[in-house]
Coordinates of C-alpha atoms in Angstrom, one line a residue:
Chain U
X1 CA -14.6 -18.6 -167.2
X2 CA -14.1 -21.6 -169.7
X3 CA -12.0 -23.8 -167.8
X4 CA -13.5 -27.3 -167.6
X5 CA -15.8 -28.2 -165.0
X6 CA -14.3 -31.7 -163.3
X7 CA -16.6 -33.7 -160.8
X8 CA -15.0 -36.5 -158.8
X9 CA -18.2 -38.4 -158.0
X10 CA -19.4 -41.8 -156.8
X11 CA -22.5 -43.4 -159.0
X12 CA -24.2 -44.2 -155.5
X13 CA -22.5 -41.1 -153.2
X14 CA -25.5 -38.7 -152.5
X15 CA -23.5 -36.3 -152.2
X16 CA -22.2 -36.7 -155.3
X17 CA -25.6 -37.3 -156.8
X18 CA -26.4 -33.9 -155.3
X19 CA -23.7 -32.0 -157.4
X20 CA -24.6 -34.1 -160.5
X21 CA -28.0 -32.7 -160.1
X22 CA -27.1 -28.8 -159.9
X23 CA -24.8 -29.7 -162.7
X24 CA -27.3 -30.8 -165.1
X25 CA -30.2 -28.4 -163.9
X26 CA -28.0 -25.5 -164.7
X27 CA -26.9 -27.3 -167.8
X28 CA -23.1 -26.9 -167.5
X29 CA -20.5 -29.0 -169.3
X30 CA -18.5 -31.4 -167.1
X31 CA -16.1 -34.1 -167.2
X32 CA -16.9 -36.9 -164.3
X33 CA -14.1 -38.9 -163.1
X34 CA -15.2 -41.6 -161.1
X35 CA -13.9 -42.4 -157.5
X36 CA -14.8 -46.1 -156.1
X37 CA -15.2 -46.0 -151.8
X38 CA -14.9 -49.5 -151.6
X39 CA -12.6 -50.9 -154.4
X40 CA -9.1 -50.9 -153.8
X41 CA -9.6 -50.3 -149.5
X42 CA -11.2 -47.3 -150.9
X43 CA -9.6 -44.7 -153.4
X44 CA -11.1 -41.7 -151.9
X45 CA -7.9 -42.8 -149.4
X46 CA -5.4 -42.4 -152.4
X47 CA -2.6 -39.8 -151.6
X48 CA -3.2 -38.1 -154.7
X49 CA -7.3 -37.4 -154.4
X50 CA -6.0 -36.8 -150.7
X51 CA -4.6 -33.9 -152.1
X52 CA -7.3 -32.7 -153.7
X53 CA -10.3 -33.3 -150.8
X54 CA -9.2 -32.7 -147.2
X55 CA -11.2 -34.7 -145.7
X56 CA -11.0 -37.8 -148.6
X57 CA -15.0 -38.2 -148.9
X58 CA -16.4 -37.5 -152.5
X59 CA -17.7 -34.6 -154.4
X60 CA -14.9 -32.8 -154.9
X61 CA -15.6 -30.1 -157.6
X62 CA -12.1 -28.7 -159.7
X63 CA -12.6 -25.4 -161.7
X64 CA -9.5 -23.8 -163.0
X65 CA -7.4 -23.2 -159.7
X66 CA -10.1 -24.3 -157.4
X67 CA -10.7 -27.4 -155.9
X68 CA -13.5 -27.7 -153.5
X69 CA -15.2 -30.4 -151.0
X70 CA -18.7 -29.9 -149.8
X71 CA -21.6 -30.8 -151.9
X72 CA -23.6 -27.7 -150.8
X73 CA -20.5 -25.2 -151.3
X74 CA -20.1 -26.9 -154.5
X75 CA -23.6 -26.4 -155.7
X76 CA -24.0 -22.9 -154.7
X77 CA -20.1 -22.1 -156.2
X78 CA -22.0 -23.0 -159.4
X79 CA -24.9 -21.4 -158.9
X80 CA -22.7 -18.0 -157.9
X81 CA -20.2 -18.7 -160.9
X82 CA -22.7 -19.4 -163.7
X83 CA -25.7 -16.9 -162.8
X84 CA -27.9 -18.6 -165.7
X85 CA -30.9 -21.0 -164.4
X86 CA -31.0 -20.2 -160.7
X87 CA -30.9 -22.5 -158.0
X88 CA -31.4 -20.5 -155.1
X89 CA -34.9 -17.9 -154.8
X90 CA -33.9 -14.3 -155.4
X91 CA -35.1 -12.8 -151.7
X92 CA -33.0 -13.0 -148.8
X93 CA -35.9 -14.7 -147.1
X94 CA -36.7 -17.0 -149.9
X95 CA -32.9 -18.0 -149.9
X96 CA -32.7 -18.9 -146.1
X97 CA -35.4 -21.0 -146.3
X98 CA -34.3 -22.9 -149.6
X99 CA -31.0 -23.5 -147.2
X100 CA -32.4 -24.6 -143.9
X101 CA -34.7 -26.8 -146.0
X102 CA -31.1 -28.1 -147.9
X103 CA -29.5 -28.1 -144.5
X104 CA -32.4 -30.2 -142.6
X105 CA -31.1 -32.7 -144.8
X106 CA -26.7 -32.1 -145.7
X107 CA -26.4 -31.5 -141.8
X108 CA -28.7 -33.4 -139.4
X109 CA -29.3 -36.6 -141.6
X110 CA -27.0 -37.8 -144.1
X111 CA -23.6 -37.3 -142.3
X112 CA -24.9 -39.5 -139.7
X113 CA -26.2 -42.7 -142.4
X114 CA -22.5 -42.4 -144.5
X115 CA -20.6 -44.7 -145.4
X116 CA -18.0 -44.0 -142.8
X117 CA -20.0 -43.5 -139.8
X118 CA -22.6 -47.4 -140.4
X119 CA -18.8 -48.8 -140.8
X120 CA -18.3 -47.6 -137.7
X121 CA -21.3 -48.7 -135.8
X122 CA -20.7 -52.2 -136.9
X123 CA -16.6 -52.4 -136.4
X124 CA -16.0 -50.9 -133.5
X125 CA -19.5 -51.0 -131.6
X126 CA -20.1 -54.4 -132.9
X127 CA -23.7 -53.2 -134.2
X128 CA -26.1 -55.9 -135.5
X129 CA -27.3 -55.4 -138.9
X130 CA -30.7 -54.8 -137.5
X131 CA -28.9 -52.0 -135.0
X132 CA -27.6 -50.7 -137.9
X133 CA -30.6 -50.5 -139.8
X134 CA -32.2 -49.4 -137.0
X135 CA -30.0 -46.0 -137.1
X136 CA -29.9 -45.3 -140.3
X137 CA -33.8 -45.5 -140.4
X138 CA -34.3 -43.5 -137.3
X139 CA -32.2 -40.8 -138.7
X140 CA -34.0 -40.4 -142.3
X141 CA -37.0 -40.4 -140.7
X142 CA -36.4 -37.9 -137.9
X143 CA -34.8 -35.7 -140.7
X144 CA -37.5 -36.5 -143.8
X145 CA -40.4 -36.3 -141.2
X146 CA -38.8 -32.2 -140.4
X147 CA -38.8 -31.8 -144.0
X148 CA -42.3 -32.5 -144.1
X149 CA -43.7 -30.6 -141.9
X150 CA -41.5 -27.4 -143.4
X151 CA -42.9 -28.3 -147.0
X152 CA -46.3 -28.5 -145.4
X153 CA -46.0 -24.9 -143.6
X154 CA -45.0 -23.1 -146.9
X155 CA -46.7 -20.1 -147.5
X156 CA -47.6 -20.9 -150.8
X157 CA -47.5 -24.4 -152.3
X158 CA -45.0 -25.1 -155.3
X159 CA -44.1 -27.6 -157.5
X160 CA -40.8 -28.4 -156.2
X161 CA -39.2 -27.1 -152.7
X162 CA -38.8 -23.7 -153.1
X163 CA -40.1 -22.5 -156.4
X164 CA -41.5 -23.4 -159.9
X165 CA -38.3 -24.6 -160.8
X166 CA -36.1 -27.7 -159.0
X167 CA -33.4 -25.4 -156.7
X168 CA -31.2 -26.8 -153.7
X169 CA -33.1 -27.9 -151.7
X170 CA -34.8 -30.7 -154.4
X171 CA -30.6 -31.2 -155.4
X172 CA -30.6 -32.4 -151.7
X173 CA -34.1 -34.0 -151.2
X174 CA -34.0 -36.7 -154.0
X175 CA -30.6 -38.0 -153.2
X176 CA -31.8 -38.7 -149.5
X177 CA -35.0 -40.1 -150.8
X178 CA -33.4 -42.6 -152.7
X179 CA -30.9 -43.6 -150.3
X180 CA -33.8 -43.9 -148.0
X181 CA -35.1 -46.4 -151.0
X182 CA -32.1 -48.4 -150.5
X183 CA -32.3 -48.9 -147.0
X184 CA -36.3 -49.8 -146.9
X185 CA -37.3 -46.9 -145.0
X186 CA -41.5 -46.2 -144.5
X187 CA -41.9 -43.1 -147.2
X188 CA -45.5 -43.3 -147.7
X189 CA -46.7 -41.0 -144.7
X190 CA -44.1 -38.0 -146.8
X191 CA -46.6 -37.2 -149.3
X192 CA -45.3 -33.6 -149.8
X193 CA -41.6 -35.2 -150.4
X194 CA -43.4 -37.9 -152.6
X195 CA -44.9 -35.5 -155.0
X196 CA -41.7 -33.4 -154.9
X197 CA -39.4 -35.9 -155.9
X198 CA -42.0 -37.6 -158.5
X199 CA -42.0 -34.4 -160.3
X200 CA -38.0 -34.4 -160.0
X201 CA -37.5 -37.6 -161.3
X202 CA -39.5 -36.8 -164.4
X203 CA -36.9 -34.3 -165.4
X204 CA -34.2 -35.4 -168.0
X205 CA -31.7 -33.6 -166.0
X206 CA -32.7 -35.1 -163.1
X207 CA -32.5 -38.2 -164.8
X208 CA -28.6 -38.0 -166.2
X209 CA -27.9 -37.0 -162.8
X210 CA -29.1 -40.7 -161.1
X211 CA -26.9 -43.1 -159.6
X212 CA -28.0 -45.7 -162.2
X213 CA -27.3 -43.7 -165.1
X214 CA -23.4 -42.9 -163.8
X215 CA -20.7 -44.3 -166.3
X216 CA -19.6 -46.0 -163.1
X217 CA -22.5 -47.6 -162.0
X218 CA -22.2 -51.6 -161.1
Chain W
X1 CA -36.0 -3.5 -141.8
X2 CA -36.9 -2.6 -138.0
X3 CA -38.1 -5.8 -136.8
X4 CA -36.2 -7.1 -133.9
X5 CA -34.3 -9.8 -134.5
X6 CA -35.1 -12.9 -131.8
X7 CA -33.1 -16.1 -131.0
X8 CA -33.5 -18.8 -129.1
X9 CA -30.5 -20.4 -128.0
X10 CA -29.1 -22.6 -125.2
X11 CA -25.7 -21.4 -124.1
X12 CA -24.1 -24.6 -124.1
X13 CA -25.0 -25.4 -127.9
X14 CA -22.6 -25.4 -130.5
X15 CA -25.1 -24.2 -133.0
X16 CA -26.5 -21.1 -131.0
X17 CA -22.9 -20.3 -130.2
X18 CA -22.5 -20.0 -134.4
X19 CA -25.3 -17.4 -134.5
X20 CA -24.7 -15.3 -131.3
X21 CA -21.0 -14.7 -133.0
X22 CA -22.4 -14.0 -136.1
X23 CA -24.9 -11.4 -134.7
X24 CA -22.1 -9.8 -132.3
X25 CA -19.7 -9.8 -135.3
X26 CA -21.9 -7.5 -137.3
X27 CA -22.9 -5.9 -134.2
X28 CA -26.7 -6.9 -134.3
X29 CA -29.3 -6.0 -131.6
X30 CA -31.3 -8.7 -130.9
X31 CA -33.1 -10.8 -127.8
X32 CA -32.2 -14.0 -126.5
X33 CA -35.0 -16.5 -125.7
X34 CA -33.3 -19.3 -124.0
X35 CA -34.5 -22.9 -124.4
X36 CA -33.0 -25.7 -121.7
X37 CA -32.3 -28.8 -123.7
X38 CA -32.5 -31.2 -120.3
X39 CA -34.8 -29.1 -117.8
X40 CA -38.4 -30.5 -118.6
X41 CA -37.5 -33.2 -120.5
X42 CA -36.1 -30.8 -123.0
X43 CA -38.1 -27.7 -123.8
X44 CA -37.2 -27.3 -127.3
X45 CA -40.0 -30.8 -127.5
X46 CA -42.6 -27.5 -126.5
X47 CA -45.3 -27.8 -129.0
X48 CA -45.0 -24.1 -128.7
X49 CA -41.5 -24.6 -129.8
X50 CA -41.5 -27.1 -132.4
X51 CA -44.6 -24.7 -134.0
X52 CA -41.4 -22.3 -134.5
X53 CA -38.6 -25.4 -135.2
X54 CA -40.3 -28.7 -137.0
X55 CA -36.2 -29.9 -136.7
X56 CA -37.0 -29.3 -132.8
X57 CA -33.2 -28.1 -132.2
X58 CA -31.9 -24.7 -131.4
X59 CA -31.3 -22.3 -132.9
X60 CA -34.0 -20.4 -134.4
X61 CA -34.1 -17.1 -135.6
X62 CA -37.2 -15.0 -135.9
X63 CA -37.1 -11.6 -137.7
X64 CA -40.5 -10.1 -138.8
X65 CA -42.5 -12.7 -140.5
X66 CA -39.5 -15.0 -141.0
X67 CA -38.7 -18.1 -138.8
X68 CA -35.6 -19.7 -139.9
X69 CA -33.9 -22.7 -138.4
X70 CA -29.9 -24.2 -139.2
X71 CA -27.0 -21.9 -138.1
X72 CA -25.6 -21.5 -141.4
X73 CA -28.9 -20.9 -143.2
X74 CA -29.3 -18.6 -140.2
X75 CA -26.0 -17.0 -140.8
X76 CA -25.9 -16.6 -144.4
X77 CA -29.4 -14.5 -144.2
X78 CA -27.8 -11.9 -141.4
X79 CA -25.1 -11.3 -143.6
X80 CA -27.4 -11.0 -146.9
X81 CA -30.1 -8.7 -144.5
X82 CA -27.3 -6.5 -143.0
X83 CA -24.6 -6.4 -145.2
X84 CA -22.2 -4.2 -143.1
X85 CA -19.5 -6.0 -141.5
X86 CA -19.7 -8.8 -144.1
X87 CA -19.1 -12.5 -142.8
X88 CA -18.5 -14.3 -146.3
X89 CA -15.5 -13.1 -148.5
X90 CA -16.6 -11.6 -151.7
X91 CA -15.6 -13.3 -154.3
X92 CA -17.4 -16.6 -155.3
X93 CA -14.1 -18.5 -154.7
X94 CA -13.4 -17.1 -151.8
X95 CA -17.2 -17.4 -150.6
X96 CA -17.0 -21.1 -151.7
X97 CA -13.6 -21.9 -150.1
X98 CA -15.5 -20.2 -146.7
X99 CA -18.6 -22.1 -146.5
X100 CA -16.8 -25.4 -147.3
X101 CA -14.8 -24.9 -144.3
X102 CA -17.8 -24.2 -142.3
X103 CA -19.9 -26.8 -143.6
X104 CA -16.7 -28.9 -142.8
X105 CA -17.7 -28.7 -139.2
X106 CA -21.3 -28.0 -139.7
X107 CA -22.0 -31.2 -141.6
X108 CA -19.4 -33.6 -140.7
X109 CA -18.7 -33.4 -137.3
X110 CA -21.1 -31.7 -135.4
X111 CA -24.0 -33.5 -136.2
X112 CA -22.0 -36.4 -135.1
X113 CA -21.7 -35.2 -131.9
X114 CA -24.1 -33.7 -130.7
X115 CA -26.9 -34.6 -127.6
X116 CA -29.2 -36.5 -129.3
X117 CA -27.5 -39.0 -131.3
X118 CA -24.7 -39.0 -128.1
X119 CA -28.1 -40.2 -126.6
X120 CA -28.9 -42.9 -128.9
X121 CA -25.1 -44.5 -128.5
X122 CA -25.8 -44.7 -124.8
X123 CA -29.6 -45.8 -124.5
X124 CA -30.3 -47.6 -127.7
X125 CA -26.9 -49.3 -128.4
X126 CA -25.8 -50.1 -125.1
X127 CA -22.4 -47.6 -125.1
X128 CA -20.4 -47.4 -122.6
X129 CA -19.3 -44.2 -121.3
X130 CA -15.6 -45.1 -123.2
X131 CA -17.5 -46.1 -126.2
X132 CA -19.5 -43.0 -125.9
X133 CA -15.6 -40.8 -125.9
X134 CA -14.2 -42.5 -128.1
X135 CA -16.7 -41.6 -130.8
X136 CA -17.0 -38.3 -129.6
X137 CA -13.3 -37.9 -130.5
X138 CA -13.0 -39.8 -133.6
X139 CA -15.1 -37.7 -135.5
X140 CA -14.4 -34.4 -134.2
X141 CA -10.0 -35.3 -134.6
X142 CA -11.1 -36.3 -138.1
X143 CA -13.0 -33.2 -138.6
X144 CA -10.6 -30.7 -137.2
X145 CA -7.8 -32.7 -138.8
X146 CA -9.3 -31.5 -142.4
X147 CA -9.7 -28.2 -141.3
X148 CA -5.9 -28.0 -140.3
X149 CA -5.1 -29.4 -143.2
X150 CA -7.3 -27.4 -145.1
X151 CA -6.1 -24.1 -143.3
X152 CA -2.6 -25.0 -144.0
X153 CA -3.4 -24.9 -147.7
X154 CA -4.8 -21.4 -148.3
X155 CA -2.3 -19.6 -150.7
X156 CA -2.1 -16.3 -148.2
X157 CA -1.9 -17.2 -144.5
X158 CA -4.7 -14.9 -142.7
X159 CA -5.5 -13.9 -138.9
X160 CA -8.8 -15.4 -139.3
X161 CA -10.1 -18.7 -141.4
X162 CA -10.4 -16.9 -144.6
X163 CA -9.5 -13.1 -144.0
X164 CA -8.0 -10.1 -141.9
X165 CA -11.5 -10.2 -140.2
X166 CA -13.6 -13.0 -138.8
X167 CA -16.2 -14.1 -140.5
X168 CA -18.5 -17.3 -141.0
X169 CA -16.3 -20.8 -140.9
X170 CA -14.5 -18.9 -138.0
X171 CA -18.2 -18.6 -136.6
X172 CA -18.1 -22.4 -137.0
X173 CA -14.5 -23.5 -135.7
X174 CA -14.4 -21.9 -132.1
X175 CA -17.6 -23.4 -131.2
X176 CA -16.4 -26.8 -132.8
X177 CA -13.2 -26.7 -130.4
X178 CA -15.0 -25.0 -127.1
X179 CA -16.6 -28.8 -127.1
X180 CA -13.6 -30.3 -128.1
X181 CA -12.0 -28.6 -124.7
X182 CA -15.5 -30.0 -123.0
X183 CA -14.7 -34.0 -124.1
X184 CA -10.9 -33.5 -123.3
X185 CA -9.6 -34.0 -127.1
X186 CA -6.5 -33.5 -128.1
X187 CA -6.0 -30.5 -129.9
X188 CA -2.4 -29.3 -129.3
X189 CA -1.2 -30.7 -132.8
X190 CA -3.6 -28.2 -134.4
X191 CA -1.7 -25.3 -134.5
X192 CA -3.1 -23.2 -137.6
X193 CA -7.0 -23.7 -135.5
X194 CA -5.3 -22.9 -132.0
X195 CA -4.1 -19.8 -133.7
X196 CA -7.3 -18.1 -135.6
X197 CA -8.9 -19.8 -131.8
X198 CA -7.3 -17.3 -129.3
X199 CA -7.4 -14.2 -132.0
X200 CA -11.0 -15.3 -131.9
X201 CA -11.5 -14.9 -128.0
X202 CA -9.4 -12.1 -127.9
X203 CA -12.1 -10.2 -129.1
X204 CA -14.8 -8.3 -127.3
X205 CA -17.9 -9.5 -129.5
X206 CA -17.0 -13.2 -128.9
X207 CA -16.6 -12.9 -125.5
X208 CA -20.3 -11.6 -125.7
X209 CA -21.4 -14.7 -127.5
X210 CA -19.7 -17.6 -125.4
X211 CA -21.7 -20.1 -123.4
X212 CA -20.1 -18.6 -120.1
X213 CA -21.2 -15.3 -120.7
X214 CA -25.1 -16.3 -121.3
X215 CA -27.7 -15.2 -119.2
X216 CA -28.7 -19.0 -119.0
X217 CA -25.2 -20.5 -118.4
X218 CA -24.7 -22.4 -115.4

């Protein structure tokens, strides 16, 4: 396949941050164009991206004829598509686990701390900012406090969530991690998380993949 | 592989519903273990149980050696362990284009919805039973909105979400709108989901795996 790889992406969407991550891990060429949520009322709203992702929320991954949402259908898409630099463990059991681990987090925390869902708290349940805060933190910690206790009953202890190598899971674990940054959550009890994304963030793929290092960072 | 396979499940739960279609699909044997979300404060908060689920939700399979929480994890590793009666397409676009619809539901509106953070909108924010609706349809209309739309889209119209047969984001979809029925949303402008819905529960195998037919339904 030698069509272009396009990512819309948001510096600061961890979701999007997730894709970046597979992207550079598996060292793939890709153009990024950039979609602001909160300039213009938000261009993720714009009839023609509407077009390209259902549901109008960023990543949304173009390859050829295909254009797909979903940050984990994306990422596994790529890791199906380009076989090279594997993100997912080879055994059947190895992969379930690598995707409940990815799932802990894309499912039961971050859809509840978006964008859309604190707006919705505060406009139309009139949530304080300290009710809001109050969610968002019991939700990463609920969810990050899982994750820990899943890292801690691995059968044999690895550098990164699943393997020698950084794999989905660690392309959804840092992304939460620094969002939970952001929002002041306690991290320091997470010390099998902690390790885990110390090591990530040493990485210079990991690196070109950050929020901070996007062309369309403010 | 002669283990038995094990879930526990709640018949009311949207997520256990995923996995008991998926293992009547492919025509699985395998035991129920039923946990009661209310009765005892909510026996999946067990220590026994949360030694076999750290996210302490249903489901959870067990197979052999392997305890594996999240439906779609869950579901992916049937179909990878028993490939007859495959549940993902098999190409990696079509595989993609499948989970993204099931992660659709998976990750954007179930988790929304569910008991637990339906909870905290009542008993931490002070919702009103209205309030408590009202959010319960706004995400799962915005959800099932981009799956319509999303359905609409697919270059060959098929009985099921993405094929002649039904397979994983199918797995996802009835359960999604069995609760939608439950909170009185309005569905009947859905008419691509409504369709694949009542070829769904035509069938014998789902019939096995809805809430109604559980040894533990009430």
């Amino acid at each position: 396949m030698e069509q272009k790889l396009i990512l819309y992406s948001y510096w600061r969407s961890s979701a999007s941050f997730r894709v970046r991550m597979a992207l550079e891990l598996k060292k793939l060429d890709f153009e990024i164009r950039p979609v602001h949520l909160l300039r213009d009322g938000g261009q993720q709203f714009a009839p023609d991206y509407q077009k390209l992702n259902a549901q109008q929320l960023v990543p949304t991954l173009v390859h050829g004829d295909l254009v797909l949402g979903q940050s984990l259908a994306i990422i596994e898409y790529l890791d199906e598509a380009f076989p090279h630099t594997p993100l997912l463990p080879e055994s059947a059991a190895g992969r379930a686990w690598a995707r409940m681990l990815a799932q802990v987090i894309a499912c039961d925390v971050h859809p509840l701390n978006n964008l859309r869902v604190l707006g919705y708290l505060v406009e139309e349940l009139g949530a304080s900012e300290s009710d809001r805060l109050a969610w968002y933190r019991r939700w990463s910690d609920r969810g990050l406090a899982s994750v820990e206790r899943l890292l801690r009953q691995r059968r044999r202890q690895t550098p990164f969530c699943h393997g020698e190598e950084p794999g989905l899971a660690d392309c959804c674990l840092l992304p939460q991690v620094y969002n939970a940054r952001r929002f002041d959550c306690r991290l320091e009890k997470f010390e099998c998380i902690l390790g885990i994304c110390a090591r990530l963030e040493a990485l210079k793929p990991v690196q070109a993949a950050a929020p901070e290092n996007q062309a369309d960072a403010e």
